[in-house]
Amino acid sequence: MVRYILKRTAQILLTLFVFLSIVFFVVNAQPGDVSNIYSLNPDLPPETRERLRDMFGVNEPLWKQYLVHVRNTLTGNLGVSFIHYPRSVSDVIAERLPRTLMLFLTATVVSFYLGFALGKIIAWRRGSWTEYTSTIGGVTLYTVFTPWFGLMMIWLFAFKAGWFPIGKFLDPVVWRDAPTDANAVFNRMILTGIVVSVVIFVAFFFTTKRRVSGARYIQVGSVALSLLVVGGAWLTSGIGYLAWDIVSHMILPVLTLALISFAGTMLLTRNSMLETMREDFVMAARAKGLPEKRVRDAHVARNALLPVVTSFVFSLAFAIDGGVIIESIFSWPGMGQTLVAAAVSEDLPLAVGAFVFVGIFVLVAHLVADVLYVYLDPRIRY
């Protein structure tokens, strides 16, 4: 396994270099440069525009810009953002990245959990009204026009019902005298989510793997205890009200994303389980007299997880660039809006830097999926 991981790491580095080169030339292929945004300003003389081009290095030959780009990327220096000058690209991404991670990772986990749970049910109860209702409802939401659906969610639950804030990612009044900034709270929320997820995963893994008696009670207790400890820690932290303000702004976009995307996981789980149910080991498990629930969860669902896990890992990786449409509708200033703003204003360092993060996460996701295959299917060995 170690030898395989080292080999795949070398392949990832080579692929990343090719990806970065392609991104650089594609982004630079668009006409114009950052000085174009000042071309319609009558108070800006032409010599000032040329000075800007000299300062940002966009008047250099393309091959020289490429060498500077490669050198900066290898040294971890992604350059200076044109539209956020003099802030560096890394600084801008560090500001926007936690917002996108918090929103889209939460929505991805919720949608995949909902889709996998419903996929198991409709596969096991094929031909029932549950299958027809879930399939029709899921496909309808999956194919709905996203901007319209997002605006309807805002109009219904935020404007009419008044249950959630209408937009943005925080309330300026609440944060006016805040003892810390939003990114610090986002980072602590992400860290809290990771710790809780690890604790719950360990509890579920050991109780399921070793077939501990009363496993269900242990699992439910671990979830309840984790939530209780986390809630108490945030209440006594002095910034719990800031985290709640962020959560209240997140509920509506997370709900919108989960409703739109859960159907893909549900149908993938259903098809994978229907194929697995025809295998001989499922018939052998039933012949042993095992309960139907155990046959479904421990034998069929686990072996049907391979394509679902692949889709889940890749969704987590692509969540890094955010959803441009969702972030625009809900005025969520994350990586999606950052990419759009960089492309419109021809901020080449910021656009390339954002794509660098996307490429790294996607390539690492491939490696994570390969390693997870070994755990999910004992027949797979590298």
Short mmCIF file of C-alpha atoms in Angstrom, two decimals:
data_model
loop_
_atom_site.label_atom_id
_atom_site.label_comp_id
_atom_site.label_asym_id
_atom_site.label_seq_id
_atom_site.Cartn_x
_atom_site.Cartn_y
_atom_site.Cartn_z
CA MET A 1 0.00 0.00 0.00
CA VAL A 2 2.82 2.43 0.88
CA ARG A 3 4.52 1.75 -2.43
CA TYR A 4 1.26 2.35 -4.28
CA ILE A 5 0.64 5.65 -2.43
CA LEU A 6 4.15 6.88 -3.28
CA LYS A 7 3.63 5.97 -6.93
CA ARG A 8 0.25 7.74 -7.03
CA THR A 9 1.77 10.79 -5.33
CA ALA A 10 4.36 11.06 -8.09
CA GLN A 11 1.59 10.78 -10.69
CA ILE A 12 -0.39 13.48 -8.87
CA LEU A 13 2.57 15.88 -8.90
CA LEU A 14 3.09 15.34 -12.64
CA THR A 15 -0.62 15.76 -13.36
CA LEU A 16 -0.73 18.90 -11.22
CA PHE A 17 2.13 20.44 -13.19
CA VAL A 18 0.35 19.75 -16.49
CA PHE A 19 -2.92 21.09 -15.05
CA LEU A 20 -1.29 24.30 -13.85
CA SER A 21 0.32 24.85 -17.23
CA ILE A 22 -2.96 24.35 -19.08
CA VAL A 23 -4.81 26.67 -16.70
CA PHE A 24 -2.20 29.38 -17.11
CA PHE A 25 -2.33 29.38 -20.93
CA VAL A 26 -6.13 29.10 -21.07
CA VAL A 27 -6.63 31.99 -18.66
CA ASN A 28 -4.05 34.12 -20.48
CA ALA A 29 -5.65 33.34 -23.85
CA GLN A 30 -8.51 35.75 -23.16
CA PRO A 31 -7.94 39.17 -24.71
CA GLY A 32 -6.99 42.21 -22.67
CA ASP A 33 -5.59 42.56 -19.20
CA VAL A 34 -6.41 44.15 -15.86
CA SER A 35 -5.82 47.67 -17.20
CA ASN A 36 -8.96 47.32 -19.37
CA ILE A 37 -11.18 48.05 -16.38
CA TYR A 38 -9.71 51.57 -16.35
CA SER A 39 -9.99 52.16 -20.11
CA LEU A 40 -13.35 53.94 -19.83
CA ASN A 41 -12.15 56.26 -17.09
CA PRO A 42 -11.51 59.66 -18.75
CA ASP A 43 -9.48 60.85 -15.76
CA LEU A 44 -6.88 58.10 -16.21
CA PRO A 45 -4.23 58.99 -18.82
CA PRO A 46 -2.74 56.28 -21.08
CA GLU A 47 0.67 56.49 -19.40
CA THR A 48 -0.92 55.55 -16.08
CA ARG A 49 -2.44 52.45 -17.66
CA GLU A 50 0.98 51.50 -19.00
CA ARG A 51 2.47 52.01 -15.56
CA LEU A 52 -0.16 49.64 -14.14
CA ARG A 53 0.68 47.04 -16.77
CA ASP A 54 4.38 47.37 -15.92
CA MET A 55 3.67 47.09 -12.19
CA PHE A 56 1.60 43.91 -12.59
CA GLY A 57 3.93 42.40 -15.22
CA VAL A 58 1.21 41.77 -17.82
CA ASN A 59 3.23 43.46 -20.59
CA GLU A 60 6.00 40.85 -20.35
CA PRO A 61 6.26 38.07 -22.97
CA LEU A 62 4.00 35.09 -22.29
CA TRP A 63 6.89 32.66 -21.82
CA LYS A 64 8.41 34.92 -19.17
CA GLN A 65 5.06 35.22 -17.37
CA TYR A 66 4.80 31.43 -17.45
CA LEU A 67 8.22 30.94 -15.87
CA VAL A 68 7.34 33.44 -13.14
CA HIS A 69 4.04 31.58 -12.61
CA VAL A 70 5.81 28.20 -12.27
CA ARG A 71 8.43 29.61 -9.92
CA ASN A 72 5.83 31.30 -7.73
CA THR A 73 3.65 28.18 -7.58
CA LEU A 74 6.56 25.91 -6.63
CA THR A 75 7.60 28.33 -3.88
CA GLY A 76 4.02 28.71 -2.59
CA ASN A 77 3.80 32.33 -3.73
CA LEU A 78 0.71 32.74 -5.92
CA GLY A 79 1.35 36.41 -6.57
CA VAL A 80 -0.57 39.59 -5.83
CA SER A 81 -4.24 40.01 -6.67
CA PHE A 82 -4.88 42.82 -9.14
CA ILE A 83 -8.36 43.78 -7.91
CA HIS A 84 -7.41 43.37 -4.22
CA TYR A 85 -4.01 45.06 -4.50
CA PRO A 86 -1.78 44.98 -2.47
CA ARG A 87 -3.24 41.82 -0.89
CA SER A 88 -1.71 38.53 -2.01
CA VAL A 89 -3.70 35.79 -3.72
CA SER A 90 -3.06 33.47 -0.77
CA ASP A 91 -4.51 36.07 1.59
CA VAL A 92 -7.68 36.48 -0.49
CA ILE A 93 -8.17 32.70 -0.79
CA ALA A 94 -7.55 32.23 2.94
CA GLU A 95 -10.33 34.75 3.59
CA ARG A 96 -12.89 33.21 1.20
CA LEU A 97 -12.02 29.51 1.52
CA PRO A 98 -13.46 28.87 5.04
CA ARG A 99 -16.81 30.36 3.98
CA THR A 100 -17.12 28.04 1.01
CA LEU A 101 -15.88 25.03 2.98
CA MET A 102 -18.36 25.59 5.77
CA LEU A 103 -21.32 26.02 3.43
CA PHE A 104 -20.69 23.46 0.72
CA LEU A 105 -19.14 20.69 2.80
CA THR A 106 -22.15 20.83 5.13
CA ALA A 107 -24.56 20.74 2.18
CA THR A 108 -22.64 17.89 0.53
CA VAL A 109 -22.62 15.74 3.67
CA VAL A 110 -26.35 16.35 4.28
CA SER A 111 -27.32 15.59 0.67
CA PHE A 112 -25.25 12.40 0.50
CA TYR A 113 -26.54 11.12 3.84
CA LEU A 114 -30.14 11.79 2.76
CA GLY A 115 -29.57 10.32 -0.70
CA PHE A 116 -27.85 7.18 0.59
CA ALA A 117 -30.53 6.54 3.23
CA LEU A 118 -33.36 6.96 0.71
CA GLY A 119 -31.47 4.94 -1.92
CA LYS A 120 -31.24 1.97 0.45
CA ILE A 121 -34.96 2.14 1.21
CA ILE A 122 -36.22 2.42 -2.36
CA ALA A 123 -33.87 -0.34 -3.56
CA TRP A 124 -35.07 -2.71 -0.83
CA ARG A 125 -38.72 -1.81 -1.43
CA ARG A 126 -38.64 -1.82 -5.18
CA GLY A 127 -42.03 -1.30 -6.78
CA SER A 128 -43.61 0.29 -3.70
CA TRP A 129 -45.14 3.74 -3.46
CA THR A 130 -42.04 4.82 -1.51
CA GLU A 131 -39.86 4.21 -4.55
CA TYR A 132 -42.17 6.04 -6.94
CA THR A 133 -42.63 9.05 -4.64
CA SER A 134 -38.95 9.39 -3.76
CA THR A 135 -37.79 8.93 -7.35
CA ILE A 136 -40.24 11.40 -8.86
CA GLY A 137 -39.64 13.98 -6.13
CA GLY A 138 -35.86 13.59 -6.25
CA VAL A 139 -35.58 13.78 -10.03
CA THR A 140 -37.89 16.80 -10.11
CA LEU A 141 -35.70 18.66 -7.61
CA TYR A 142 -32.51 17.48 -9.36
CA THR A 143 -33.63 18.92 -12.70
CA VAL A 144 -35.22 22.10 -11.38
CA PHE A 145 -33.87 25.46 -12.56
CA THR A 146 -31.47 26.31 -9.73
CA PRO A 147 -31.73 30.14 -9.77
CA TRP A 148 -35.53 30.00 -9.75
CA PHE A 149 -35.60 27.40 -6.98
CA GLY A 150 -33.15 29.38 -4.83
CA LEU A 151 -35.16 32.58 -5.25
CA MET A 152 -38.37 30.71 -4.38
CA MET A 153 -36.76 29.36 -1.21
CA ILE A 154 -35.74 32.90 -0.22
CA TRP A 155 -39.18 34.28 -1.03
CA LEU A 156 -41.06 31.55 0.84
CA PHE A 157 -38.95 30.91 3.95
CA ALA A 158 -37.05 34.20 4.37
CA PHE A 159 -39.32 36.92 2.98
CA LYS A 160 -42.83 35.53 3.62
CA ALA A 161 -42.31 33.27 6.65
CA GLY A 162 -39.41 35.27 8.09
CA TRP A 163 -37.75 32.14 9.48
CA PHE A 164 -34.28 32.83 8.07
CA PRO A 165 -32.20 35.87 7.05
CA ILE A 166 -32.74 36.93 3.45
CA GLY A 167 -29.10 36.95 2.36
CA LYS A 168 -25.42 37.52 3.10
CA PHE A 169 -23.45 35.33 5.50
CA LEU A 170 -23.65 37.40 8.68
CA ASP A 171 -25.61 40.23 10.30
CA PRO A 172 -23.51 43.45 10.51
CA VAL A 173 -25.42 44.58 13.62
CA VAL A 174 -24.52 41.37 15.48
CA TRP A 175 -20.87 41.59 14.43
CA ARG A 176 -20.47 45.31 15.11
CA ASP A 177 -18.78 44.79 18.49
CA ALA A 178 -17.59 41.22 17.90
CA PRO A 179 -14.41 40.21 19.75
CA THR A 180 -13.08 38.36 16.69
CA ASP A 181 -13.47 38.25 12.93
CA ALA A 182 -15.72 35.99 10.86
CA ASN A 183 -12.91 33.83 9.49
CA ALA A 184 -11.74 32.89 12.98
CA VAL A 185 -15.27 31.75 13.82
CA PHE A 186 -15.52 29.84 10.52
CA ASN A 187 -12.24 28.06 11.24
CA ARG A 188 -13.36 27.05 14.72
CA MET A 189 -16.67 25.78 13.34
CA ILE A 190 -14.86 23.68 10.73
CA LEU A 191 -12.50 22.28 13.38
CA THR A 192 -15.47 21.47 15.61
CA GLY A 193 -17.22 19.68 12.77
CA ILE A 194 -14.12 17.62 12.00
CA VAL A 195 -13.64 16.58 15.65
CA VAL A 196 -17.31 15.61 16.05
CA SER A 197 -17.25 13.67 12.75
CA VAL A 198 -14.12 11.75 13.81
CA VAL A 199 -15.63 10.83 17.20
CA ILE A 200 -18.88 9.64 15.62
CA PHE A 201 -17.04 7.72 12.89
CA VAL A 202 -14.83 5.93 15.42
CA ALA A 203 -17.86 4.99 17.54
CA PHE A 204 -19.77 3.64 14.52
CA PHE A 205 -16.70 1.88 13.08
CA PHE A 206 -15.72 -0.07 16.19
CA THR A 207 -19.27 -0.99 17.24
CA THR A 208 -20.12 -2.20 13.72
CA LYS A 209 -16.80 -3.90 12.97
CA ARG A 210 -16.65 -5.83 16.26
CA ARG A 211 -20.39 -6.40 16.52
CA VAL A 212 -20.62 -4.95 20.02
CA SER A 213 -23.84 -5.74 21.86
CA GLY A 214 -26.03 -2.68 22.20
CA ALA A 215 -24.19 -1.03 19.30
CA ARG A 216 -27.19 1.11 18.40
CA TYR A 217 -27.35 2.63 21.90
CA ILE A 218 -23.61 3.30 21.87
CA GLN A 219 -23.85 5.01 18.50
CA VAL A 220 -26.80 7.18 19.49
CA GLY A 221 -25.11 7.98 22.81
CA SER A 222 -21.89 9.05 21.07
CA VAL A 223 -23.82 11.39 18.78
CA ALA A 224 -25.81 12.89 21.69
CA LEU A 225 -22.70 13.25 23.89
CA SER A 226 -20.71 14.90 21.07
CA LEU A 227 -23.48 17.40 20.39
CA LEU A 228 -23.88 18.11 24.11
CA VAL A 229 -20.16 18.72 24.63
CA VAL A 230 -19.90 20.88 21.51
CA GLY A 231 -22.97 22.90 22.45
CA GLY A 232 -21.65 23.50 25.96
CA ALA A 233 -18.22 24.51 24.63
CA TRP A 234 -19.72 27.06 22.24
CA LEU A 235 -22.09 28.45 24.88
CA THR A 236 -19.19 29.11 27.26
CA SER A 237 -16.78 30.35 24.58
CA GLY A 238 -18.17 33.88 24.45
CA ILE A 239 -18.58 33.76 20.66
CA GLY A 240 -21.41 31.26 20.49
CA TYR A 241 -23.84 33.98 19.36
CA LEU A 242 -21.56 34.74 16.40
CA ALA A 243 -21.51 31.08 15.36
CA TRP A 244 -25.31 30.95 15.64
CA ASP A 245 -25.60 34.01 13.39
CA ILE A 246 -23.52 32.22 10.75
CA VAL A 247 -25.54 29.01 11.15
CA SER A 248 -28.82 30.89 10.76
CA HIS A 249 -27.55 32.34 7.47
CA MET A 250 -26.35 28.90 6.34
CA ILE A 251 -29.57 26.94 6.87
CA LEU A 252 -31.41 28.15 3.78
CA PRO A 253 -28.56 27.74 1.22
CA VAL A 254 -27.62 24.35 2.74
CA LEU A 255 -31.25 23.22 2.52
CA THR A 256 -31.47 24.43 -1.08
CA LEU A 257 -28.27 22.64 -2.11
CA ALA A 258 -29.24 19.42 -0.32
CA LEU A 259 -32.68 19.29 -1.93
CA ILE A 260 -31.22 19.89 -5.38
CA SER A 261 -28.38 17.37 -5.18
CA PHE A 262 -29.57 14.44 -3.04
CA ALA A 263 -31.36 12.73 -5.92
CA GLY A 264 -28.12 11.89 -7.72
CA THR A 265 -26.81 9.97 -4.71
CA MET A 266 -30.20 8.34 -4.14
CA LEU A 267 -30.44 6.96 -7.68
CA LEU A 268 -26.78 5.92 -7.70
CA THR A 269 -27.25 4.04 -4.42
CA ARG A 270 -30.45 2.41 -5.70
CA ASN A 271 -28.85 1.16 -8.94
CA SER A 272 -25.72 -0.05 -7.16
CA MET A 273 -27.74 -1.92 -4.53
CA LEU A 274 -29.97 -3.56 -7.17
CA GLU A 275 -26.85 -4.90 -8.89
CA THR A 276 -25.35 -6.10 -5.60
CA MET A 277 -28.59 -7.85 -4.53
CA ARG A 278 -28.13 -10.31 -7.41
CA GLU A 279 -24.76 -11.51 -6.10
CA ASP A 280 -24.32 -15.00 -4.63
CA PHE A 281 -23.11 -13.81 -1.23
CA VAL A 282 -26.44 -12.04 -0.66
CA MET A 283 -28.29 -15.28 -1.29
CA ALA A 284 -25.88 -17.07 1.06
CA ALA A 285 -26.49 -14.48 3.79
CA ARG A 286 -30.23 -14.97 3.50
CA ALA A 287 -29.82 -18.74 3.51
CA LYS A 288 -28.03 -18.45 6.88
CA GLY A 289 -31.20 -16.91 8.31
CA LEU A 290 -29.77 -13.44 8.91
CA PRO A 291 -32.33 -10.67 9.52
CA GLU A 292 -33.29 -8.69 6.44
CA LYS A 293 -32.04 -5.44 7.99
CA ARG A 294 -28.60 -6.98 8.57
CA VAL A 295 -28.48 -8.38 5.04
CA ARG A 296 -29.39 -4.96 3.66
CA ASP A 297 -26.98 -2.86 5.76
CA ALA A 298 -24.00 -5.16 6.40
CA HIS A 299 -23.89 -7.04 3.10
CA VAL A 300 -25.72 -5.24 0.30
CA ALA A 301 -25.32 -1.57 1.27
CA ARG A 302 -21.64 -1.86 2.19
CA ASN A 303 -20.70 -3.49 -1.11
CA ALA A 304 -22.84 -0.96 -2.98
CA LEU A 305 -20.89 1.90 -1.38
CA LEU A 306 -17.98 1.92 -3.85
CA PRO A 307 -19.50 4.16 -6.56
CA VAL A 308 -21.31 6.23 -3.92
CA VAL A 309 -18.08 6.90 -2.00
CA THR A 310 -16.32 7.85 -5.22
CA SER A 311 -19.04 10.35 -6.05
CA PHE A 312 -19.01 11.66 -2.47
CA VAL A 313 -15.24 12.22 -2.34
CA PHE A 314 -15.21 13.99 -5.69
CA SER A 315 -18.14 16.17 -4.62
CA LEU A 316 -16.20 17.23 -1.53
CA ALA A 317 -13.22 18.10 -3.72
CA PHE A 318 -15.22 20.13 -6.25
CA ALA A 319 -17.04 21.92 -3.42
CA ILE A 320 -13.87 23.95 -2.94
CA ASP A 321 -14.69 26.23 -5.87
CA GLY A 322 -18.22 26.67 -4.55
CA GLY A 323 -21.40 27.03 -6.52
CA VAL A 324 -21.34 30.23 -8.48
CA ILE A 325 -25.13 30.29 -8.80
CA ILE A 326 -25.88 29.51 -5.15
CA GLU A 327 -23.30 31.97 -3.85
CA SER A 328 -24.67 34.67 -6.14
CA ILE A 329 -28.30 34.05 -5.17
CA PHE A 330 -27.63 34.00 -1.44
CA SER A 331 -24.91 36.71 -1.58
CA TRP A 332 -22.41 34.33 -0.03
CA PRO A 333 -18.87 35.75 -0.57
CA GLY A 334 -16.96 32.51 -1.12
CA MET A 335 -14.70 30.97 -3.73
CA GLY A 336 -17.43 30.86 -6.38
CA GLN A 337 -17.93 34.62 -6.36
CA THR A 338 -14.17 35.09 -6.13
CA LEU A 339 -13.65 33.12 -9.34
CA VAL A 340 -16.35 35.07 -11.16
CA ALA A 341 -14.97 38.42 -10.02
CA ALA A 342 -11.42 37.40 -11.00
CA ALA A 343 -12.54 36.29 -14.47
CA VAL A 344 -14.64 39.40 -15.13
CA SER A 345 -11.90 41.81 -14.00
CA GLU A 346 -9.15 39.66 -15.62
CA ASP A 347 -7.35 39.21 -12.32
CA LEU A 348 -5.14 36.43 -13.68
CA PRO A 349 -3.16 35.62 -10.50
CA LEU A 350 -6.34 35.24 -8.44
CA ALA A 351 -8.10 33.14 -11.08
CA VAL A 352 -5.10 30.85 -11.53
CA GLY A 353 -4.57 30.62 -7.76
CA ALA A 354 -8.19 29.57 -7.21
CA PHE A 355 -7.87 26.89 -9.89
CA VAL A 356 -4.67 25.67 -8.24
CA PHE A 357 -6.61 24.87 -5.07
CA VAL A 358 -9.35 23.13 -7.05
CA GLY A 359 -6.82 20.98 -8.90
CA ILE A 360 -4.98 19.99 -5.73
CA PHE A 361 -8.18 18.98 -3.94
CA VAL A 362 -9.45 16.95 -6.90
CA LEU A 363 -6.18 15.05 -7.33
CA VAL A 364 -5.99 14.30 -3.62
CA ALA A 365 -9.61 13.14 -3.76
CA HIS A 366 -8.64 10.49 -6.34
CA LEU A 367 -6.01 9.13 -3.95
CA VAL A 368 -8.45 9.15 -1.01
CA ALA A 369 -11.03 7.26 -3.07
CA ASP A 370 -8.46 4.59 -4.00
CA VAL A 371 -7.50 4.10 -0.34
CA LEU A 372 -11.15 3.90 0.75
CA TYR A 373 -11.77 1.14 -1.81
CA VAL A 374 -9.46 -1.17 0.14
CA TYR A 375 -11.47 -0.67 3.33
CA LEU A 376 -14.87 -1.01 1.65
CA ASP A 377 -14.03 -4.04 -0.48
CA PRO A 378 -11.52 -6.56 1.01
CA ARG A 379 -11.07 -8.11 -2.43
CA ILE A 380 -9.24 -4.99 -3.64
CA ARG A 381 -5.50 -4.98 -3.05
CA TYR A 382 -2.74 -2.77 -4.41
#
